[in-house]
Coordinates of C-alpha atoms in Angstrom, one line a residue:
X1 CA 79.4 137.3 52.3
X2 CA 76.8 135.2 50.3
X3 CA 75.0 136.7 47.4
X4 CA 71.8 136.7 49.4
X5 CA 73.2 138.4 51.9
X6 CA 74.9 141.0 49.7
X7 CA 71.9 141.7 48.2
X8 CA 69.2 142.1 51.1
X9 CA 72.1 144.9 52.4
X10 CA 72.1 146.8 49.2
X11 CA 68.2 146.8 49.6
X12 CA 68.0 148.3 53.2
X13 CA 70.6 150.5 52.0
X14 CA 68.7 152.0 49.4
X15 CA 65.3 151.5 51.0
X16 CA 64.7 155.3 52.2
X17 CA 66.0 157.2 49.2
X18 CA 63.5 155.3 46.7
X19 CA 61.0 155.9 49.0
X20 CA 61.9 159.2 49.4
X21 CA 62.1 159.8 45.4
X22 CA 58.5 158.4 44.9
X23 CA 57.4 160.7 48.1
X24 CA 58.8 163.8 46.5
X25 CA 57.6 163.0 43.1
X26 CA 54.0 161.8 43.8
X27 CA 53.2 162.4 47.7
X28 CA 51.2 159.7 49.7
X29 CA 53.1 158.1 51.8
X30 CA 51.4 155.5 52.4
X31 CA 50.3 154.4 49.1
X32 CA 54.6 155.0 48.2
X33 CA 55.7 152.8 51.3
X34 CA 53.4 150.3 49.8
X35 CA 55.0 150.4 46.4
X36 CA 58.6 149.9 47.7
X37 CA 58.1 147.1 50.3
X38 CA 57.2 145.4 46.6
X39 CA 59.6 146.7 44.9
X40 CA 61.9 145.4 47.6
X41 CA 60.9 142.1 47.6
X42 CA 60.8 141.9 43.7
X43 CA 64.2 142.3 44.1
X44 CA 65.6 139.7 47.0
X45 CA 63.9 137.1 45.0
X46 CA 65.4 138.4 41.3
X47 CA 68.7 139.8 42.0
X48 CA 70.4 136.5 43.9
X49 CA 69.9 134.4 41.2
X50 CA 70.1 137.1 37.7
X51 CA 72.5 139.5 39.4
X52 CA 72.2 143.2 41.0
X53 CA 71.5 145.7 38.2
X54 CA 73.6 148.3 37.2
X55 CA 71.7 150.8 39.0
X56 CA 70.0 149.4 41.4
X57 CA 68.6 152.3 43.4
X58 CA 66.7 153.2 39.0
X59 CA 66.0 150.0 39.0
X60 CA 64.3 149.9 42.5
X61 CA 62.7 153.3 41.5
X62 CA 61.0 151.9 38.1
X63 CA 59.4 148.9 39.4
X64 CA 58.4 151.1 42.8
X65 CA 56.9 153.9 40.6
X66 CA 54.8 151.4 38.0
X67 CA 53.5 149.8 41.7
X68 CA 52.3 153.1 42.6
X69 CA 51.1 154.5 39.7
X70 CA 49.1 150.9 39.3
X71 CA 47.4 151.5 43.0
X72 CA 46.9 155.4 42.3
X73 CA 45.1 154.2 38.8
X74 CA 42.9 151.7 40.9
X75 CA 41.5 154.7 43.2
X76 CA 38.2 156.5 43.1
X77 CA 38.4 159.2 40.8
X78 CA 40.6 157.4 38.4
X79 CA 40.7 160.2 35.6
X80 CA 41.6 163.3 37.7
X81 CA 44.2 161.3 39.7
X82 CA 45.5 159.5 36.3
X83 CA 46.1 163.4 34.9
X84 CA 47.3 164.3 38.2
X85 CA 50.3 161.3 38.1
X86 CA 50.5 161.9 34.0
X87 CA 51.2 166.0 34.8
X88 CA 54.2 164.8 37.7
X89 CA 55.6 161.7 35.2
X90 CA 59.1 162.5 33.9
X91 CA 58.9 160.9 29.9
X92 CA 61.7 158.4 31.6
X93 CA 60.1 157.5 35.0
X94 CA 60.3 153.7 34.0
X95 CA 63.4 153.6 32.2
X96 CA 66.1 152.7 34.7
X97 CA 69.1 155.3 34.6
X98 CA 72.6 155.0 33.2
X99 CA 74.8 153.0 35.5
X100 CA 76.2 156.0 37.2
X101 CA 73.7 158.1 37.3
X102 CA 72.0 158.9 40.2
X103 CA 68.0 159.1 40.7
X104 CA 68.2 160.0 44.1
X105 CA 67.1 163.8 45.2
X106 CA 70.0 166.3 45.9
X107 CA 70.0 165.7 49.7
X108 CA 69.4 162.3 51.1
X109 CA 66.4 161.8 52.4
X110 CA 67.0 159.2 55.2
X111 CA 66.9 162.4 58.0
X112 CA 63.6 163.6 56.6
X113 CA 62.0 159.7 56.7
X114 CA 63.4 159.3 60.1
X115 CA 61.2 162.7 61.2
X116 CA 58.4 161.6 59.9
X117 CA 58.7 158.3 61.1
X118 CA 59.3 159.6 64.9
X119 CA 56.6 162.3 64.7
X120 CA 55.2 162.9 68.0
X121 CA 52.0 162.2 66.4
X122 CA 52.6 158.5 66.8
X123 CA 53.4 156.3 69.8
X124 CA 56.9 155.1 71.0
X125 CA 55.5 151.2 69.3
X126 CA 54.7 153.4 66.5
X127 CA 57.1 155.2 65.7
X128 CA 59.5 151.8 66.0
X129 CA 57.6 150.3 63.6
X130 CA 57.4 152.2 60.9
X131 CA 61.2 153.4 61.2
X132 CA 61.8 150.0 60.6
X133 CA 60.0 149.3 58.0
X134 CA 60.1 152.5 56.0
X135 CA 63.5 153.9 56.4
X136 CA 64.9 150.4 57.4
X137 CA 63.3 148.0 54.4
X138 CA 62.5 145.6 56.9
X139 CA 59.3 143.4 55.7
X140 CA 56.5 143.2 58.4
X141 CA 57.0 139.6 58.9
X142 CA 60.3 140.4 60.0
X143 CA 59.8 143.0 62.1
X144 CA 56.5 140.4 64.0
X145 CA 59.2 137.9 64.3
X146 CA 62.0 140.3 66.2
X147 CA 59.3 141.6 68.3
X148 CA 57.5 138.2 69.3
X149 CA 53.9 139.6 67.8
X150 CA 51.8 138.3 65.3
X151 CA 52.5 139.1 61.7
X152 CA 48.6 140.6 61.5
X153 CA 49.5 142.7 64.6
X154 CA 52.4 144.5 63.5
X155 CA 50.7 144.8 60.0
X156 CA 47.9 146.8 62.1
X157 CA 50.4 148.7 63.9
X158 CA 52.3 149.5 60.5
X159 CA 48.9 150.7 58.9
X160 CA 47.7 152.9 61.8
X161 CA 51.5 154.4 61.9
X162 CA 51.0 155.2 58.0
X163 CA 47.4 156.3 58.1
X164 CA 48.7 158.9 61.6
X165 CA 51.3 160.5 59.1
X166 CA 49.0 160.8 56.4
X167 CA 49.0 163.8 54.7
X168 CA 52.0 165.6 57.0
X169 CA 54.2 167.4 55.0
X170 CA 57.5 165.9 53.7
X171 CA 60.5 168.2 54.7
X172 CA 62.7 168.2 57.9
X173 CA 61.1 170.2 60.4
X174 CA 62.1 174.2 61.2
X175 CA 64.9 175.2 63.4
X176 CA 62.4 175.8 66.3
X177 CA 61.7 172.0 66.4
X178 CA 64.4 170.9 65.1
X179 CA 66.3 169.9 68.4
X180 CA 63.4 168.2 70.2
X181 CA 62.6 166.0 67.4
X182 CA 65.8 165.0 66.3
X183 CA 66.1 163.8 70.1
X184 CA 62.8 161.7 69.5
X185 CA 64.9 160.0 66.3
X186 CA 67.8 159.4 68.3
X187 CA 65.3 158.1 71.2
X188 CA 64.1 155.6 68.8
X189 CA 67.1 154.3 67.2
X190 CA 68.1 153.7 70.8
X191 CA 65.5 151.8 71.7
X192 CA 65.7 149.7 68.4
X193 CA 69.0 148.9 69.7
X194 CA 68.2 148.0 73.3
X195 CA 65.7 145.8 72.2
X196 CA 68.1 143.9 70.0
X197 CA 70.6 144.3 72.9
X198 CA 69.0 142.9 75.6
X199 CA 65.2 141.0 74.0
X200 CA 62.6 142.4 77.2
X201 CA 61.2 138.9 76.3
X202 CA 61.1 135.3 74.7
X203 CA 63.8 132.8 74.4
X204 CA 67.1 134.7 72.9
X205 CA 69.0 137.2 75.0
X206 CA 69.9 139.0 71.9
X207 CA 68.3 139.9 68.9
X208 CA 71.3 140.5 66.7
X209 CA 69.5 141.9 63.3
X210 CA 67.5 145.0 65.9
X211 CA 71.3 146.0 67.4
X212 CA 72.7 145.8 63.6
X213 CA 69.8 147.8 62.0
X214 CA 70.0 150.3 64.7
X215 CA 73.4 150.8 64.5
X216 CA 73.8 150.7 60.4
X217 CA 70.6 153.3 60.8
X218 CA 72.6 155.7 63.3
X219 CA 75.8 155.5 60.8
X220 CA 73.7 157.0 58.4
X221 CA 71.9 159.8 60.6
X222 CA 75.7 160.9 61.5
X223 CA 76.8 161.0 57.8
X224 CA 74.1 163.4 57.2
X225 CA 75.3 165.3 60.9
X226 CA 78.5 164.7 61.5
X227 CA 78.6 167.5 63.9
X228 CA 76.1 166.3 66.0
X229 CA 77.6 165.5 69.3
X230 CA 74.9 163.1 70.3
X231 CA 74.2 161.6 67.1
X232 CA 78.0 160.6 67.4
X233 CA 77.9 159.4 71.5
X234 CA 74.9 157.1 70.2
X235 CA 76.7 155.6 67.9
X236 CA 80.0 155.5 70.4
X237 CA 77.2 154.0 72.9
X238 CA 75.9 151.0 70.5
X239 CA 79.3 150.3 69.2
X240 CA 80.7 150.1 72.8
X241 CA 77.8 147.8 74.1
X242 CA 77.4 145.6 70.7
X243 CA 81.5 145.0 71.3
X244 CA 80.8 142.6 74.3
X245 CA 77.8 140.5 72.6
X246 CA 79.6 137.6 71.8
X247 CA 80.8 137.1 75.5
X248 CA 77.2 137.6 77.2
X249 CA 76.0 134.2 76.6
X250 CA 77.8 130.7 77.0
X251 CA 77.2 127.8 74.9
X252 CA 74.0 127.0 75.9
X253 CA 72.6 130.8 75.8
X254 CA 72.6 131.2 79.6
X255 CA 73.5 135.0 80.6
X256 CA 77.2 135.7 81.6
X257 CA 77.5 138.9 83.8
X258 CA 79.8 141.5 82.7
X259 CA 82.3 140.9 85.5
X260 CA 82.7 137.3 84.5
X261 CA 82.7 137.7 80.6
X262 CA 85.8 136.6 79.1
X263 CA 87.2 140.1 77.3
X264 CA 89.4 138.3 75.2
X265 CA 86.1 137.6 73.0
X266 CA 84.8 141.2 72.8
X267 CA 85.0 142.6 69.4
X268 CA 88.2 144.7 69.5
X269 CA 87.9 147.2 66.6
X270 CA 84.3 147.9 67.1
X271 CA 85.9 149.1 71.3
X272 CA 88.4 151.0 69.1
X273 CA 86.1 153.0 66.9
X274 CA 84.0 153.5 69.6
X275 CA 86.4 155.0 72.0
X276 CA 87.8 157.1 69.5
X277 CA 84.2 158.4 68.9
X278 CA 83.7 158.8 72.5
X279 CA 86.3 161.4 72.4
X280 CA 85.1 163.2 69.2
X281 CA 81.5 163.2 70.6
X282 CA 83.1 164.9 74.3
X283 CA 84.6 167.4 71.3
X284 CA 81.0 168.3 70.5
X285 CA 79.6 171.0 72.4
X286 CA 78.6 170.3 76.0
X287 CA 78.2 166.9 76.6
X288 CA 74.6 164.8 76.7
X289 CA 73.5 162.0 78.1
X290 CA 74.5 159.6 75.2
X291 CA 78.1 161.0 75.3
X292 CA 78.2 160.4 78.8
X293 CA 77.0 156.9 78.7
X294 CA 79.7 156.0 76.1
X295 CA 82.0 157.2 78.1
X296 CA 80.9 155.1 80.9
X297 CA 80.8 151.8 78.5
X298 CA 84.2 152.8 76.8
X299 CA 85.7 152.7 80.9
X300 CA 84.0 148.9 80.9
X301 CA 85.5 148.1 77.5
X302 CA 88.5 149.4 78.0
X303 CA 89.7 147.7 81.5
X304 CA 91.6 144.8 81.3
X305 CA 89.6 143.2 84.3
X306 CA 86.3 143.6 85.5
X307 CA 88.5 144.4 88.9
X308 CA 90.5 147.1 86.7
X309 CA 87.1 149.1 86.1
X310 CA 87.5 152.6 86.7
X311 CA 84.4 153.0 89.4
X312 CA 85.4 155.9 90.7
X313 CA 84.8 158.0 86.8
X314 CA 82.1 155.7 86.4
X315 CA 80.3 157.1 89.1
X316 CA 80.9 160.8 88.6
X317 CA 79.5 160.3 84.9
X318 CA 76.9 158.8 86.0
X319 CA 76.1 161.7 88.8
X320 CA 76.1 164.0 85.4
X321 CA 74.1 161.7 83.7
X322 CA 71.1 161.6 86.2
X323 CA 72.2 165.6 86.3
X324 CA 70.7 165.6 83.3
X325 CA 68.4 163.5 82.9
X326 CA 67.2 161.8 85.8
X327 CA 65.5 158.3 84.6
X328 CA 65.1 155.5 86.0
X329 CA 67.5 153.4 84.6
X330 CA 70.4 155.8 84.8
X331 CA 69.6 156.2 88.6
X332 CA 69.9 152.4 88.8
X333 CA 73.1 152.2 86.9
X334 CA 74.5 155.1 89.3
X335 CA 73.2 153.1 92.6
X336 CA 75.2 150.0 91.2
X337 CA 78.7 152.6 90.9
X338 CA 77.5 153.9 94.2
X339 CA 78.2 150.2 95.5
X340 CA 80.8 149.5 93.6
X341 CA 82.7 152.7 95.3
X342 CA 81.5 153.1 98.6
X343 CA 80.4 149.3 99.6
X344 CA 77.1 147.3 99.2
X345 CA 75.3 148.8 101.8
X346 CA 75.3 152.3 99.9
X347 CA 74.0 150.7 96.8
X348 CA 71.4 149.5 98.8
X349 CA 70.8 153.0 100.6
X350 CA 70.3 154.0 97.0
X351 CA 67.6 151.6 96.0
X352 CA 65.5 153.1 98.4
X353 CA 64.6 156.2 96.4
X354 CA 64.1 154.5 93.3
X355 CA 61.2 152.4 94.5
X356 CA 58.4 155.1 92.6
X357 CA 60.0 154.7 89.4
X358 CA 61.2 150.9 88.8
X359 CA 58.4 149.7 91.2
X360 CA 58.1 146.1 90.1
X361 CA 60.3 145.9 87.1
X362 CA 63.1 142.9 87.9
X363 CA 65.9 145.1 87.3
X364 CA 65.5 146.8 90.2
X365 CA 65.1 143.6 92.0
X366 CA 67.9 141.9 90.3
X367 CA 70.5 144.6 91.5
X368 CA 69.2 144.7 94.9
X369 CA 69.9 141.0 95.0
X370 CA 73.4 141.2 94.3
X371 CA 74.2 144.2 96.5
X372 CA 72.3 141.9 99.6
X373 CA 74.4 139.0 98.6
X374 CA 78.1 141.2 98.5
X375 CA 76.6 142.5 101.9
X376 CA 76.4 139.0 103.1
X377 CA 72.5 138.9 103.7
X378 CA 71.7 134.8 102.2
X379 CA 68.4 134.9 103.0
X380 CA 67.2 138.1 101.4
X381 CA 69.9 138.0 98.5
X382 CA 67.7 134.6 97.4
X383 CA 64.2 136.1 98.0
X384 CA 65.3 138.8 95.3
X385 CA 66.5 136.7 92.9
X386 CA 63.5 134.8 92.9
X387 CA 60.9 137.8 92.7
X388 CA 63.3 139.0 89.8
X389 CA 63.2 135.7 88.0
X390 CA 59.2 136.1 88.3
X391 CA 58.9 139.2 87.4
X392 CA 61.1 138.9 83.9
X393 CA 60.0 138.2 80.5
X394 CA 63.3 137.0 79.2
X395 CA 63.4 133.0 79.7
X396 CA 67.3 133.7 79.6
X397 CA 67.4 136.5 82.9
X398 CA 65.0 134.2 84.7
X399 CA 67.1 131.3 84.3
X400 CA 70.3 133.0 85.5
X401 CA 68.3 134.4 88.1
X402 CA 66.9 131.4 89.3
X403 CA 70.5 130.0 88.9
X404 CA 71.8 133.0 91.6
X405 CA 68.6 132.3 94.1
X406 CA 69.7 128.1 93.6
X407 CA 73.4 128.8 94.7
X408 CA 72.6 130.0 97.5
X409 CA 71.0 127.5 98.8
X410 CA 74.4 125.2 99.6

């Protein structure tokens, strides 16, 4: 690991607890987000070349602090807000702590970030945004760039996210709410991943700094809830589906199918810690949708062929999953086991009903290609591939697609 690298993962790492520090000590989060994203990038241009400091997380909590203080001082009503910040100083707030010593608050305040990040206040782009940015140090610039948006767009999105959370209060939220918004954190985080997972648009197929901040970000939720049975399937789930990246794409970044992926390249010990989460998660209380879905991926991972796959347990997670929670998505994952059990032309009975709810989106065209080409239809297997190659963003799906529709041709 280079220097650089070294150094920008010590930063994301400490990211939320110094903002979380200032947001304790002074309030505004806003004007504190500010102040660290500064701090932050102080730091990856001084520490590659004159070393990490002793205490990094003082050091980033110093130079943050004088940032803030410095915008504070700049306000209207300079005198009563100067006493206000000289009445909260600690006499050492810009001296740096004794290597050791820790600055941070008694409990880490990553969870309480992530709540107020994914506050039902904001939207789903929202609440994406800021998590990345405030709990996950990412710069604007580079959360425009994995998104494919302009730098001045995301920076609106970042400010209108900050302005929204304005004045809420910092603390995790009561037992009442508790369970419904640590769902909307964990419904984040997962998308974050997706995204990286499979990019809805542009040239790459994967965006592999979204999957790795997602899943670095839901390590950390489950060392603050290690109890929590679907904070630990999400993180079976991303490990899981992350293990197979390397195989998805061949040398020239066209798509490979799961069932034609060579497994010899999927990442081994991340199917390993994921399977053995799988089963700690199931350990967990009654099991949720994202325990169920790692289940389902740790069955892919762990066949030795695609024609090994256990389809038959597939599909009877996947009639708890829709149990559950019946989504889109999840139905089309259960129509494609439906085939995969009981024969194209079941699948295909299947796609029927989910016409409302995917009508238009090229998965749902993509899959019904398939299923009309195992079922031997030429003709209508082409049509859908085409239509799904139209109706994609991602320049990598719409050339595979296209590729399918070609074949079929000869």
């Amino acid at each position: 690991m280079s220097r650089t690298t070294a150094v920008e993962d010590l930063l994301r790492r400490h990211a939320p607890q110094v903002l979380g520090a200032l947001v304790r000590r002074y309030g505004h989060f806003d004007l504190a987000e500010d102040a660290v994203q500064e701090a932050l990038l102080a730091a990856a241009e001084q520490w590659p070349g004159s070393g990490i400091p002793d205490n990094p997380r003082g050091w980033l909590i110093r130079v943050a602090s004088r940032r803030l203080t410095d915008q504070l001082r700049s306000e209207e009503a300079r005198r009563r807000r100067e006493e206000t910040v000289a009445t909260l100083m600690p006499r050492d707030a810009f001296t740096a702590p004794a290597p050791g010593e820790s600055r941070a608050p008694a409990e880490d305040d990553t969870l309480t970030l992530l709540f107020l990040c994914c506050h039902p206040e904001l939207t789903p782009a929202a609440q994406i945004a800021l998590t990345l940015r405030a709990v996950g140090g990412l710069t604007t610039a580079e959360i425009a760039r994995a998104h494919l948006v302009p730098e001045a767009t995301m920076a609106q999105r970042v400010s209108r996210a900050k302005q929204r959370v304005r004045g809420l209060p910092f603390r995790q939220p009561g037992p009442e709410d508790r369970d419904r918004r640590l769902a909307a954190v964990l419904q984040v985080l997962y998308l974050i991943f997706n995204e990286g997972y499979t990019a809805t648009s542009g040239r790459a197929l994967h965006r592999a700094d979204l999957a790795r901040e997602a899943i670095r970000l839901t390590r950390a939720v489950r060392r603050l809830l290690p109890q929590e049975g679907a904070v630990t399937g999400l993180l079976a789930l991303m490990l899981l589906t992350d293990a197979r990246s390397s195989a998805r794409t061949g040398p020239d970044g066209e798509l490979i199918p799961l069932d034609e992926q060579d497994r010899g390249l999927w990442d081994r010990a991340a199917i390993d810690e994921g399977s053995a989460l799988v089963e700690e998660a199931l350990g967990q209380g009654p099991a949720g949708v994202y325990q169920l879905q790692a289940a389902i991926a740790a069955l892919h991972d762990e066949a030795a062929s695609a024609e090994d796959t256990d389809w038959p347990q597939i599909l009877a997670l996947y009639d708890l999953v829709v149990r559950l929670a019946p989504e889109p998505m999840a139905e089309l994952g259960r129509a494609v086991a439906v085939a995969m059990v009981h024969g194209p032309e079941a699948g295909l009975a299947e796609l029927d009903g989910l016409e409302d709810g995917l009508a238009g989106h090229h998965r749902l065209d993509a899959v019904r290609a398939h299923l009309l080409e195992k079922a031997g239809d030429v003709e209508g297997a082409r049509a859908a591939y085409q239509l799904a190659a139209q109706r994609t963003l991602s320049i990598p799906e719409a050339r595979y697609l296209r590729a399918r529709a070609s074949r079929l041709l000869f």
